[in-house]
Coordinates of C-alpha atoms in Angstrom, one line a residue:
Chain A
M329 CA -1.5 -25.3 21.5
I330 CA -1.5 -21.7 20.8
D331 CA 1.5 -21.8 18.5
D332 CA -0.2 -23.9 15.8
R333 CA -3.2 -21.6 15.9
F334 CA -1.3 -18.3 15.4
Y335 CA -0.8 -18.5 11.7
Q336 CA -4.2 -19.8 10.8
S337 CA -6.5 -17.7 8.7
T338 CA -10.2 -17.7 8.8
Y339 CA -13.2 -16.5 6.9
V340 CA -16.3 -16.9 9.0
G341 CA -18.6 -14.7 6.9
T342 CA -21.2 -16.9 5.3
K343 CA -20.1 -20.2 6.7
N344 CA -22.6 -19.5 9.4
F345 CA -25.5 -21.0 7.6
S346 CA -28.1 -23.5 8.4
Q347 CA -30.5 -25.8 6.6
I348 CA -33.0 -23.0 6.4
D349 CA -30.6 -21.0 4.2
I350 CA -30.4 -23.6 1.6
Q351 CA -32.6 -22.8 -1.3
T352 CA -34.9 -25.6 -2.4
A353 CA -37.2 -25.9 -5.4
N354 CA -40.2 -25.2 -3.2
A355 CA -42.2 -27.0 -5.9
T356 CA -45.8 -27.8 -5.2
G357 CA -45.6 -30.8 -7.5
F358 CA -42.6 -33.0 -8.1
G359 CA -39.6 -31.2 -6.6
A360 CA -38.1 -33.5 -4.0
A361 CA -35.5 -35.1 -6.2
A362 CA -33.4 -31.8 -6.5
D363 CA -33.9 -31.0 -2.9
D364 CA -31.8 -34.0 -1.9
Y365 CA -28.8 -32.4 -3.6
A366 CA -29.3 -28.8 -2.5
E367 CA -26.1 -26.9 -1.6
R368 CA -25.3 -23.5 -0.3
G369 CA -24.1 -22.1 -3.5
I370 CA -20.9 -20.2 -4.4
D371 CA -19.8 -17.2 -2.3
L372 CA -17.0 -15.0 -3.7
N373 CA -16.0 -13.7 -0.3
E374 CA -15.3 -17.2 0.8
Q375 CA -13.1 -18.0 -2.2
L376 CA -11.2 -14.7 -2.6
I377 CA -10.8 -13.6 1.1
M378 CA -8.6 -15.9 3.1
N379 CA -8.3 -13.8 6.2
K380 CA -11.0 -11.2 6.6
P381 CA -9.6 -9.0 9.4
A382 CA -6.3 -8.7 7.5
T383 CA -7.8 -8.1 4.0
F384 CA -8.2 -4.7 2.5
F385 CA -9.3 -3.4 -0.9
F386 CA -7.4 -0.9 -3.0
R387 CA -7.9 0.8 -6.3
M388 CA -5.3 0.8 -9.0
N389 CA -4.6 4.2 -10.4
G390 CA -1.8 3.8 -13.0
D391 CA -0.4 1.4 -15.6
A392 CA 2.7 0.2 -13.8
M393 CA 1.5 -3.4 -13.6
Q394 CA -0.3 -3.5 -16.9
E395 CA 1.5 -6.5 -18.2
A396 CA 0.7 -8.4 -15.1
G397 CA -3.0 -7.9 -15.9
I398 CA -3.6 -5.0 -13.5
Y399 CA -5.3 -2.1 -15.3
P400 CA -6.2 1.4 -14.1
G401 CA -9.4 1.3 -12.1
D402 CA -9.1 -2.3 -11.1
I403 CA -9.8 -3.4 -7.5
L404 CA -7.0 -5.0 -5.7
I405 CA -7.5 -7.5 -2.8
V406 CA -4.6 -7.1 -0.4
D407 CA -3.9 -9.5 2.4
R408 CA -1.5 -8.2 5.2
S409 CA -1.2 -11.6 6.9
I410 CA 0.8 -13.3 4.1
K411 CA 4.5 -13.4 4.4
I412 CA 6.3 -11.4 1.7
A413 CA 8.4 -13.4 -0.7
A414 CA 10.4 -12.7 -3.9
G415 CA 8.2 -12.8 -7.0
K416 CA 5.0 -11.8 -5.3
I417 CA 3.0 -8.7 -6.2
V418 CA 3.0 -6.4 -3.2
V419 CA 1.6 -3.1 -2.1
A420 CA 4.4 -1.2 -0.4
S421 CA 5.1 2.3 0.8
V422 CA 8.1 3.9 -0.8
N423 CA 9.1 7.3 0.6
G424 CA 5.5 7.7 1.8
D425 CA 3.9 6.7 -1.5
L426 CA 1.9 3.5 -1.9
V427 CA 2.9 1.5 -5.0
V428 CA 2.1 -1.9 -6.5
R429 CA 5.0 -3.8 -7.9
Y430 CA 6.7 -7.2 -8.1
F431 CA 8.9 -7.7 -5.0
K432 CA 12.3 -9.0 -6.2
Q433 CA 15.3 -10.2 -4.2
T434 CA 18.8 -11.5 -4.8
M435 CA 21.5 -12.4 -2.3
N436 CA 22.4 -8.8 -1.6
K437 CA 19.7 -6.7 -3.3
L438 CA 16.1 -5.8 -2.9
W439 CA 14.0 -4.0 -5.5
L440 CA 10.5 -3.4 -6.7
E441 CA 9.8 -4.2 -10.4
P442 CA 7.0 -2.8 -12.5
A443 CA 5.2 -4.9 -15.2
N444 CA 5.6 -2.2 -17.8
N445 CA 8.8 -1.6 -19.7
R446 CA 8.3 2.2 -19.8
L447 CA 9.0 2.3 -16.0
G448 CA 12.2 1.5 -14.2
N449 CA 12.9 -0.6 -11.0
I450 CA 12.7 1.0 -7.6
S451 CA 15.8 -0.2 -5.7
L452 CA 15.4 -0.6 -2.0
D453 CA 18.5 0.6 -0.4
E454 CA 19.5 2.6 2.7
F455 CA 18.3 5.8 1.1
T456 CA 14.8 4.6 0.4
E457 CA 12.1 4.6 3.1
Y458 CA 10.5 1.3 2.4
R459 CA 7.8 -0.6 4.3
P460 CA 5.8 -3.5 2.9
W461 CA 2.0 -3.0 3.3
G462 CA 0.5 -6.3 2.0
I463 CA 0.4 -8.9 -0.6
V464 CA -1.9 -8.5 -3.6
T465 CA -3.9 -11.8 -3.7
C466 CA -6.4 -11.0 -6.4
V467 CA -7.4 -8.4 -8.9
V468 CA -11.0 -7.6 -9.9
H469 CA -11.3 -6.2 -13.4
I470 CA -14.8 -5.2 -14.2
L471 CA -15.9 -5.5 -17.8
D472 CA -19.5 -4.7 -18.1
P473 CA -20.1 -0.9 -18.4
A474 CA -23.2 -1.2 -16.2
L475 CA -21.1 -2.5 -13.3
I476 CA -18.4 0.1 -14.0
A477 CA -20.8 2.9 -13.7
F478 CA -21.9 1.6 -10.3
N479 CA -18.5 0.7 -8.9
T480 CA -15.8 2.9 -10.5
P481 CA -15.4 6.6 -10.4
R482 CA -15.4 8.0 -13.9
K483 CA -11.8 9.2 -13.8
Y484 CA -10.4 5.7 -14.2
K485 CA -12.1 5.1 -17.5
K486 CA -9.7 4.6 -20.3
Chain B
M1092 CA -2.9 -13.7 34.1
I1093 CA -4.9 -11.1 32.3
A1094 CA -3.7 -8.9 29.5
I1095 CA -5.1 -5.6 28.3
L1096 CA -4.3 -4.7 24.8
D1097 CA -4.7 -1.0 24.0
C1098 CA -4.2 0.6 20.6
N1099 CA -1.6 3.5 20.5
S1100 CA -3.4 6.8 19.7
F1101 CA -6.0 4.6 18.0
Y1102 CA -7.8 7.2 15.7
C1103 CA -4.4 8.6 14.5
S1104 CA -3.2 5.1 13.9
C1105 CA -6.2 4.3 11.7
E1106 CA -5.6 7.4 9.6
R1107 CA -1.9 6.5 9.2
V1108 CA -2.5 2.9 8.0
F1109 CA -3.7 4.4 4.8
R1110 CA -1.3 7.4 4.9
P1111 CA 2.2 6.0 5.2
D1112 CA 3.5 9.4 4.4
L1113 CA 2.4 10.5 7.9
A1114 CA 4.2 7.6 9.6
E1115 CA 6.4 9.6 11.9
K1116 CA 4.7 13.0 11.6
P1117 CA 2.4 14.8 14.0
V1118 CA -1.3 14.0 13.5
V1119 CA -4.4 15.0 15.4
V1120 CA -8.1 13.9 15.1
L1121 CA -11.0 16.3 16.0
S1122 CA -14.2 15.4 17.7
N1123 CA -17.6 15.5 15.9
N1124 CA -18.2 18.9 14.5
D1125 CA -14.4 19.6 14.5
G1126 CA -14.7 21.1 18.0
C1127 CA -12.0 19.5 20.2
I1128 CA -8.9 17.5 19.8
I1129 CA -9.7 13.9 20.8
A1130 CA -6.6 12.0 19.6
R1131 CA -2.9 12.9 19.2
S1132 CA 0.0 11.0 17.8
D1133 CA 3.2 10.9 20.0
E1134 CA 4.7 13.5 17.7
A1135 CA 1.8 15.9 18.3
K1136 CA 2.1 15.3 22.0
A1137 CA 5.8 16.1 21.9
I1138 CA 5.1 19.5 20.2
G1139 CA 2.7 20.3 23.1
V1140 CA -0.7 19.9 21.6
G1141 CA -3.1 19.4 24.6
M1142 CA -5.7 16.7 24.9
A1143 CA -9.4 17.5 24.7
G1144 CA -8.7 21.2 24.2
P1145 CA -10.7 23.2 21.7
Y1146 CA -9.3 23.1 18.2
F1147 CA -9.2 26.8 17.7
K1148 CA -6.9 27.3 20.7
A1149 CA -4.4 24.8 19.4
K1150 CA -4.6 26.1 15.8
P1151 CA -1.6 28.4 15.9
L1152 CA 0.6 25.6 17.2
I1153 CA -0.8 23.1 14.7
E1154 CA -0.2 25.5 11.8
E1155 CA 3.3 26.4 12.9
H1156 CA 4.4 22.7 13.1
G1157 CA 2.5 21.5 10.1
V1158 CA 0.4 19.0 12.1
T1159 CA -2.0 17.0 9.9
V1160 CA -5.6 17.4 11.1
F1161 CA -8.5 15.0 10.5
S1162 CA -12.2 15.2 11.3
S1163 CA -13.3 12.0 13.0
N1164 CA -14.1 9.3 10.5
Y1165 CA -16.0 6.8 12.6
N1166 CA -16.8 4.5 9.7
L1167 CA -13.1 3.9 9.4
Y1168 CA -12.4 3.6 13.1
G1169 CA -15.3 1.2 13.7
N1170 CA -14.1 -1.1 10.9
M1171 CA -10.5 -1.0 12.1
S1172 CA -11.6 -1.7 15.6
W1173 CA -13.4 -4.7 14.4
R1174 CA -10.3 -5.9 12.6
V1175 CA -8.1 -5.6 15.7
M1176 CA -10.6 -7.4 17.9
E1177 CA -11.3 -10.1 15.3
T1178 CA -7.5 -10.7 15.0
L1179 CA -7.4 -11.3 18.7
R1180 CA -10.4 -13.6 18.6
V1181 CA -8.8 -15.7 15.9
M1182 CA -5.6 -16.0 17.9
M1183 CA -6.9 -16.5 21.4
G1184 CA -10.4 -17.8 20.9
K1185 CA -13.6 -15.9 21.2
E1186 CA -14.2 -16.8 24.8
N1187 CA -11.0 -15.3 26.0
V1188 CA -11.4 -11.8 24.5
E1189 CA -13.5 -9.1 26.2
V1190 CA -13.9 -6.0 24.2
Y1191 CA -13.7 -3.1 26.6
S1192 CA -13.9 -0.1 24.3
V1193 CA -13.3 0.8 20.7
D1194 CA -9.5 0.5 21.2
E1195 CA -9.0 -1.7 24.3
C1196 CA -9.7 -5.2 25.2
F1197 CA -9.0 -7.7 28.0
I1198 CA -7.5 -11.1 27.1
N1199 CA -7.7 -14.0 29.4
L1200 CA -4.3 -15.8 29.6
A1201 CA -5.2 -18.2 32.4
H1202 CA -4.4 -21.2 30.2
I1203 CA -1.0 -20.0 29.1
P1204 CA 2.0 -21.4 31.1
K1205 CA 3.9 -18.8 33.0
E1206 CA 7.1 -19.0 31.1
K1207 CA 5.3 -18.4 27.9
I1208 CA 3.4 -15.3 28.9
Y1209 CA 5.8 -12.8 27.6
E1210 CA 6.2 -14.6 24.3
V1211 CA 2.4 -14.8 23.8
A1212 CA 1.9 -11.1 24.8
F1213 CA 4.6 -10.1 22.3
S1214 CA 3.2 -12.1 19.5
L1215 CA -0.3 -10.7 20.2
K1216 CA 1.2 -7.2 19.6
E1217 CA 3.1 -8.3 16.5
M1218 CA 0.2 -10.1 15.0
V1219 CA -2.3 -7.2 15.4
E1220 CA 0.3 -4.9 13.9
M1221 CA 0.9 -7.2 10.9
W1222 CA -2.7 -8.0 10.2
T1223 CA -4.3 -4.5 10.7
G1224 CA -1.4 -2.0 10.7
I1225 CA -2.5 -0.7 14.1
K1226 CA 0.3 -0.3 16.7
V1227 CA -0.7 -1.5 20.2
S1228 CA 0.6 -1.8 23.7
V1229 CA 0.1 -4.9 25.9
G1230 CA 0.1 -4.9 29.7
V1231 CA -0.1 -8.3 31.5
A1232 CA -0.6 -8.8 35.3
P1233 CA -2.6 -11.1 37.6
T1234 CA -5.6 -8.8 37.7
K1235 CA -7.4 -6.3 35.5
V1236 CA -6.5 -3.2 37.5
L1237 CA -2.8 -4.3 37.6
S1238 CA -2.8 -5.0 33.9
K1239 CA -4.0 -1.5 33.3
V1240 CA -1.1 -0.2 35.4
A1241 CA 1.3 -2.4 33.3
N1242 CA -0.2 -1.1 30.1
R1243 CA 0.2 2.5 31.1
L1244 CA 3.8 2.0 31.9
A1245 CA 4.4 0.0 28.7
K1246 CA 3.0 2.9 26.7
K1247 CA 5.0 5.5 28.7
N1248 CA 8.4 4.0 28.1
K1249 CA 8.0 2.6 24.6
A1250 CA 11.7 2.6 23.9
V1251 CA 12.5 0.3 26.9
T1252 CA 9.4 -1.9 27.0
N1253 CA 8.8 -2.3 23.3
C1254 CA 5.1 -1.7 24.2
V1255 CA 4.9 -5.0 26.1
L1256 CA 5.1 -5.1 29.9
V1257 CA 4.5 -8.3 32.0
L1258 CA 4.2 -8.0 35.8
D1259 CA 4.7 -11.6 36.8
S1260 CA 6.5 -11.3 40.1
P1261 CA 5.6 -9.4 43.4
R1262 CA 8.8 -7.3 43.0
K1263 CA 7.8 -6.1 39.5
I1264 CA 4.3 -5.4 40.7
E1265 CA 5.7 -3.3 43.6
Q1266 CA 8.0 -1.3 41.3
A1267 CA 5.2 -0.7 38.8
L1268 CA 2.8 0.5 41.6
Q1269 CA 5.4 2.8 43.0
K1270 CA 5.7 4.5 39.6
T1271 CA 2.0 5.0 39.3
L1272 CA 0.2 8.0 40.9
V1273 CA -3.2 7.4 42.4
E1274 CA -5.0 9.5 39.8
D1275 CA -3.6 7.2 37.1
I1276 CA -5.2 4.1 38.5
W1277 CA -8.1 2.7 36.5
G1278 CA -11.3 3.7 38.4
I1279 CA -9.9 6.5 40.5
G1280 CA -11.4 9.8 39.4
G1281 CA -10.2 13.3 40.2
Q1282 CA -12.3 13.6 43.4
Y1283 CA -11.1 10.4 45.0
A1284 CA -7.5 11.2 43.9
D1285 CA -7.7 14.6 45.8
K1286 CA -9.1 12.9 48.8
L1287 CA -6.4 10.2 48.8
K1288 CA -3.6 12.8 48.4
K1289 CA -4.9 14.7 51.5
V1290 CA -4.4 11.6 53.6
G1291 CA -0.9 11.0 52.2
V1292 CA -1.7 8.3 49.7
L1293 CA 0.2 9.5 46.6
T1294 CA 1.1 6.4 44.6
A1295 CA -0.7 3.2 43.8
F1296 CA 1.8 1.4 46.0
D1297 CA 0.6 3.5 49.0
L1298 CA -2.9 2.6 48.2
S1299 CA -2.2 -1.1 47.9
K1300 CA -0.9 -1.1 51.5
K1301 CA -4.2 0.3 52.8
D1302 CA -6.6 -1.9 54.6
I1303 CA -9.6 -3.3 52.7
N1304 CA -12.1 -2.0 55.2
W1305 CA -10.6 1.5 55.0
C1306 CA -11.0 1.5 51.2
R1307 CA -14.5 0.2 51.5
K1308 CA -15.4 3.1 53.7
N1309 CA -13.5 5.8 51.8
L1310 CA -13.6 4.7 48.1
G1311 CA -17.3 4.1 47.5
G1312 CA -18.1 0.8 49.1
V1313 CA -18.0 -2.3 46.9
V1314 CA -16.2 -0.5 44.1
G1315 CA -13.4 0.5 46.4
D1316 CA -13.3 -2.9 47.9
R1317 CA -12.9 -4.5 44.5
L1318 CA -10.3 -2.0 43.4
I1319 CA -8.1 -2.5 46.5
R1320 CA -8.3 -6.3 46.1
E1321 CA -7.3 -6.0 42.5
L1322 CA -4.3 -3.8 43.4
K1323 CA -3.2 -6.4 46.0
G1324 CA -3.3 -9.0 43.2
E1325 CA -6.5 -10.7 44.1
K1326 CA -8.8 -11.2 41.2
S1327 CA -12.2 -9.6 41.7
K1328 CA -13.1 -8.2 38.3
M1329 CA -13.8 -11.2 36.1
M1330 CA -13.9 -11.4 32.3
E1331 CA -17.3 -10.1 31.3
S1332 CA -19.5 -11.3 28.5
P1333 CA -20.5 -8.6 26.0
L1334 CA -23.5 -6.3 26.6
T1335 CA -26.0 -7.7 24.3
E1336 CA -28.8 -5.3 24.8
K1337 CA -28.6 -1.7 25.9
K1338 CA -31.0 -0.3 28.4
I1339 CA -31.0 3.2 26.9
I1340 CA -30.3 4.3 23.4
A1341 CA -29.4 7.8 22.6
T1342 CA -28.4 9.8 19.5
T1343 CA -27.3 13.3 20.0
R1344 CA -25.2 15.7 17.8
M1345 CA -24.1 19.2 17.7
F1346 CA -25.4 21.3 14.8
G1347 CA -22.9 22.5 12.2
S1348 CA -23.9 26.1 13.1
P1349 CA -26.5 27.5 15.5
V1350 CA -30.0 26.9 14.3
T1351 CA -32.9 29.3 14.8
D1352 CA -35.9 27.8 12.9
I1353 CA -38.1 25.1 14.2
N1354 CA -38.2 23.1 11.0
S1355 CA -34.5 22.5 10.9
I1356 CA -34.6 21.2 14.5
K1357 CA -37.6 19.0 13.7
E1358 CA -35.6 17.5 10.7
A1359 CA -32.6 17.0 12.9
V1360 CA -34.6 15.3 15.6
A1361 CA -36.4 13.1 13.1
T1362 CA -33.0 12.0 11.7
Y1363 CA -31.6 11.2 15.1
T1364 CA -34.8 9.3 15.9
S1365 CA -34.3 7.2 12.8
R1366 CA -30.7 6.5 13.8
A1367 CA -31.8 5.5 17.4
A1368 CA -34.6 3.3 16.0
E1369 CA -32.1 1.5 13.8
K1370 CA -29.9 0.8 16.9
L1371 CA -33.0 -0.4 18.7
R1372 CA -34.0 -2.8 15.9
R1373 CA -30.4 -4.1 15.7
Q1374 CA -30.8 -5.5 19.2
Y1375 CA -34.3 -6.8 18.5
C1376 CA -35.9 -4.4 21.0
A1377 CA -38.6 -1.9 21.2
A1378 CA -38.9 1.2 23.4
K1379 CA -41.8 2.7 25.3
T1380 CA -40.4 6.1 26.3
I1381 CA -39.0 8.7 24.0
S1382 CA -37.2 11.8 25.3
V1383 CA -36.0 14.8 23.3
F1384 CA -33.7 17.5 24.4
V1385 CA -32.3 20.7 22.9
V1386 CA -29.5 22.9 24.0
P1387 CA -29.7 26.6 23.4
K1388 CA -26.7 28.6 22.5
E1389 CA -25.4 30.7 25.5
Q1390 CA -25.6 34.4 24.9
N1391 CA -22.4 35.1 26.7
Y1392 CA -19.4 35.0 24.3
N1393 CA -17.0 33.8 27.0
T1394 CA -18.9 30.6 27.3
H1395 CA -18.6 29.8 23.7
F1396 CA -17.4 26.3 24.2
R1397 CA -19.5 25.5 27.2
H1398 CA -22.9 24.0 26.7
G1399 CA -25.9 25.8 27.9
S1400 CA -28.3 23.8 30.0
S1401 CA -30.3 21.3 28.1
I1402 CA -34.0 21.5 28.0
G1403 CA -35.8 18.2 27.6
S1404 CA -39.1 16.4 27.8
H1405 CA -40.4 12.9 27.3
T1406 CA -43.5 11.1 26.1
K1407 CA -44.6 7.6 27.3
L1408 CA -46.0 5.7 24.3
L1409 CA -49.1 3.5 24.7
R1410 CA -47.2 0.5 23.3
A1411 CA -43.5 -0.2 23.0
T1412 CA -42.4 0.1 19.4
S1413 CA -39.3 0.0 17.2
L1414 CA -40.9 1.5 14.1
T1415 CA -39.3 4.7 13.0
N1416 CA -42.5 6.3 12.0
E1417 CA -44.2 5.6 15.3
L1418 CA -41.3 7.2 17.1
I1419 CA -40.8 10.3 14.8
K1420 CA -44.3 11.5 15.5
P1421 CA -44.0 12.0 19.3
A1422 CA -40.4 13.2 18.9
V1423 CA -41.4 16.0 16.6
S1424 CA -44.3 17.0 18.8
L1425 CA -41.9 17.2 21.7
V1426 CA -39.8 19.6 19.7
E1427 CA -42.8 21.8 19.2
K1428 CA -43.2 21.8 23.0
L1429 CA -39.6 22.7 23.7
F1430 CA -38.9 25.2 21.0
E1431 CA -38.9 28.9 21.8
V1432 CA -39.0 31.4 19.0
G1433 CA -36.1 33.8 18.9
R1434 CA -33.5 31.5 20.6
S1435 CA -30.8 29.8 18.7
Y1436 CA -29.9 26.2 19.4
K1437 CA -26.6 24.3 19.0
K1438 CA -27.4 20.8 19.9
A1439 CA -30.3 18.3 20.0
G1440 CA -30.7 14.7 21.0
V1441 CA -33.1 11.8 21.2
M1442 CA -33.2 9.1 23.8
L1443 CA -35.1 5.9 23.8
S1444 CA -35.7 4.1 27.1
D1445 CA -38.0 1.5 28.8
I1446 CA -36.5 -1.0 26.4
V1447 CA -38.0 -4.4 26.0
F1448 CA -37.5 -7.3 23.6
D1449 CA -39.7 -6.9 20.6
N1450 CA -41.1 -10.4 20.9
S1451 CA -42.5 -9.6 24.3
I1452 CA -44.3 -6.3 23.7
Q1453 CA -47.3 -5.8 25.9
G1454 CA -50.4 -5.3 23.7
D1455 CA -52.8 -2.6 24.4
L1456 CA -56.5 -3.3 24.5
F1457 CA -57.5 -0.1 22.8
L1458 CA -54.9 -0.1 20.0
P1459 CA -55.3 -2.1 16.8
N1460 CA -52.8 -4.9 16.5
N1461 CA -50.6 -4.4 13.5
K1462 CA -49.0 -7.8 13.6
N1463 CA -45.5 -6.5 13.1
G1464 CA -46.2 -5.7 9.5
G1465 CA -44.3 -2.4 10.1
R1466 CA -41.3 -4.3 11.2
L1467 CA -41.0 -5.9 7.8
L1468 CA -40.9 -2.5 6.2
M1469 CA -38.3 -1.3 8.7
D1470 CA -36.1 -4.4 8.0
M1471 CA -36.3 -3.6 4.3
M1472 CA -35.3 0.0 4.9
D1473 CA -32.5 -1.0 7.2
N1474 CA -31.2 -3.5 4.6
I1475 CA -31.1 -0.9 1.9
N1476 CA -29.6 1.8 4.1
F1477 CA -27.1 -0.6 5.6
S1478 CA -25.6 -1.8 2.3
M1479 CA -23.3 1.1 1.7
R1480 CA -25.3 4.2 1.3
N1481 CA -26.5 6.1 4.3
D1482 CA -30.1 7.1 4.2
V1483 CA -31.1 6.3 0.7
L1484 CA -34.4 5.6 2.1
K1485 CA -35.7 7.9 4.8
F1486 CA -38.8 9.5 6.2
A1487 CA -39.7 12.9 4.7
A1488 CA -39.7 14.3 8.2
S1489 CA -35.9 14.0 8.2
G1490 CA -35.7 16.7 5.5
T1491 CA -33.5 16.8 2.4
A1492 CA -31.4 19.9 2.7
R1493 CA -29.9 19.4 6.1
N1494 CA -28.5 22.9 6.9
W1495 CA -27.9 21.7 10.4
K1496 CA -25.5 18.9 9.5
M1497 CA -22.2 18.5 11.3
Q1498 CA -19.0 20.2 10.1
K1499 CA -16.4 17.8 8.9
N1500 CA -13.8 19.9 7.1
F1501 CA -10.9 17.4 7.3
H1502 CA -12.7 14.2 6.6
S1503 CA -10.5 11.3 5.2
P1504 CA -12.0 8.8 2.8
R1505 CA -13.9 5.8 4.2
Y1506 CA -11.2 3.4 2.9
T1507 CA -12.7 0.2 4.2
T1508 CA -16.4 0.7 3.8
R1509 CA -17.1 2.4 0.5
W1510 CA -16.2 1.2 -3.0
D1511 CA -15.8 4.7 -4.3
E1512 CA -13.5 5.8 -1.5
L1513 CA -10.9 3.0 -1.7
R1514 CA -7.3 4.0 -1.2
E1515 CA -5.5 4.5 -4.5
V1516 CA -2.2 2.9 -5.3
H1517 CA -0.1 3.3 -8.5

């Protein structure tokens, strides 16, 4: 029984809701029609975080993954519980440094590939100290300057 | 069977999750106010850095070997602890996990068939490591005390055990007990250990051969009774449900440097009172007694790292309350009572007791009933303070300058709780 539970992910966060949490029109006049169709509403956590205890946030500081749509200052959502596979964007430690790259693999070779043609591949051989950290599942790119001022340290601004 | 899962040098491991460059390097974490060493990585232990020793004594050794030093970052450790426990709850089910401390928990494996125990214990370890990045050790045995014995041995011989040790046969239990000294048994303190050694009981094995009545007499009654039964493999400590409400809430801190003026102490005490009141409200309780204590600095230089005796006093309130403002007032007047001009102080603390649920507060005939309007205000304050920024809203009594604040010279970023302190990647 345990085996089929081991690889299940959960997000319990806001699923603990009851009828009371559902917003209704609270109209004094004619409101009941909409109340019959009331729903909980959209929750970003629920959609973007598959496994809460294994999910961490990182901040991109560099342009190595620019062509994959990850810009300096972006927030990365990283899930440690997903199995690494060729073609995924990963966070990995290379010689003690944390980098974001495509993970690539052929029959006898492993390497990390940037999404920026100014940079070269990092080949993962016996001379590199390499450890995968997690899989990047999502990138949050903030557009509105008001939000940037609240969320992002000034130094990332382009 | 019961398992205990214990994180390896937990605080150091938390720092290392976000610092892969420190993976096999010596790391230590200091206590509040950077006073003592409270966690060491295996590499730091190997160099000879002692546990719980004052930082300044180990400093030459630390500098010589380039040990990385961190101030304690409880925001990070608390969050990582939750992740470890949550991973276990997801895997084993909420009802089978008993959180014992920030880095240890008991797991009930009663429903796992015997031949699968090792496999399960090993996957628990692997899974926690994969999901959270924290390395752990697992000890499994028929009872809690024996699982602690197993865990200790698993940690001690990491290369052989791979951090997992299962004691599933009488022979294995016997061997493990023989390798454990009495002072290393869970629940045996220094005094009892000395007493046992005097009568020739040196190892856990020796103790397990003793008579139950003898232990009852010599090891503190029921406690000793339970302990010996557990050592003999008879379950007598059950899985416990979590403590939902605390009977006493205390907040105490060392000052960053000795404080001589009364206003700073008042500010500090007001701040600790707010913290304690928050904890009180978190468990939906109110307190009727508030005590304040201060610790003066010893004049003698030699006793620099020993605390002077603490001086304290308490006030009984007319009605139990959880409102910060109603608690700050008596706290501050207690400080006035305790403070002596000309002395310097190094520590202060606030303690709330006589705790009752806040829906069953006894009214007082002579006090106006405020219908919990204050509680609404407190909830709003807590909400604002709790969403990211500490103390955006506070009572003026807590002061603004905070010269007494703790020293945290080697603080790492709060990677998991603050947007502006996220770990950078490139």
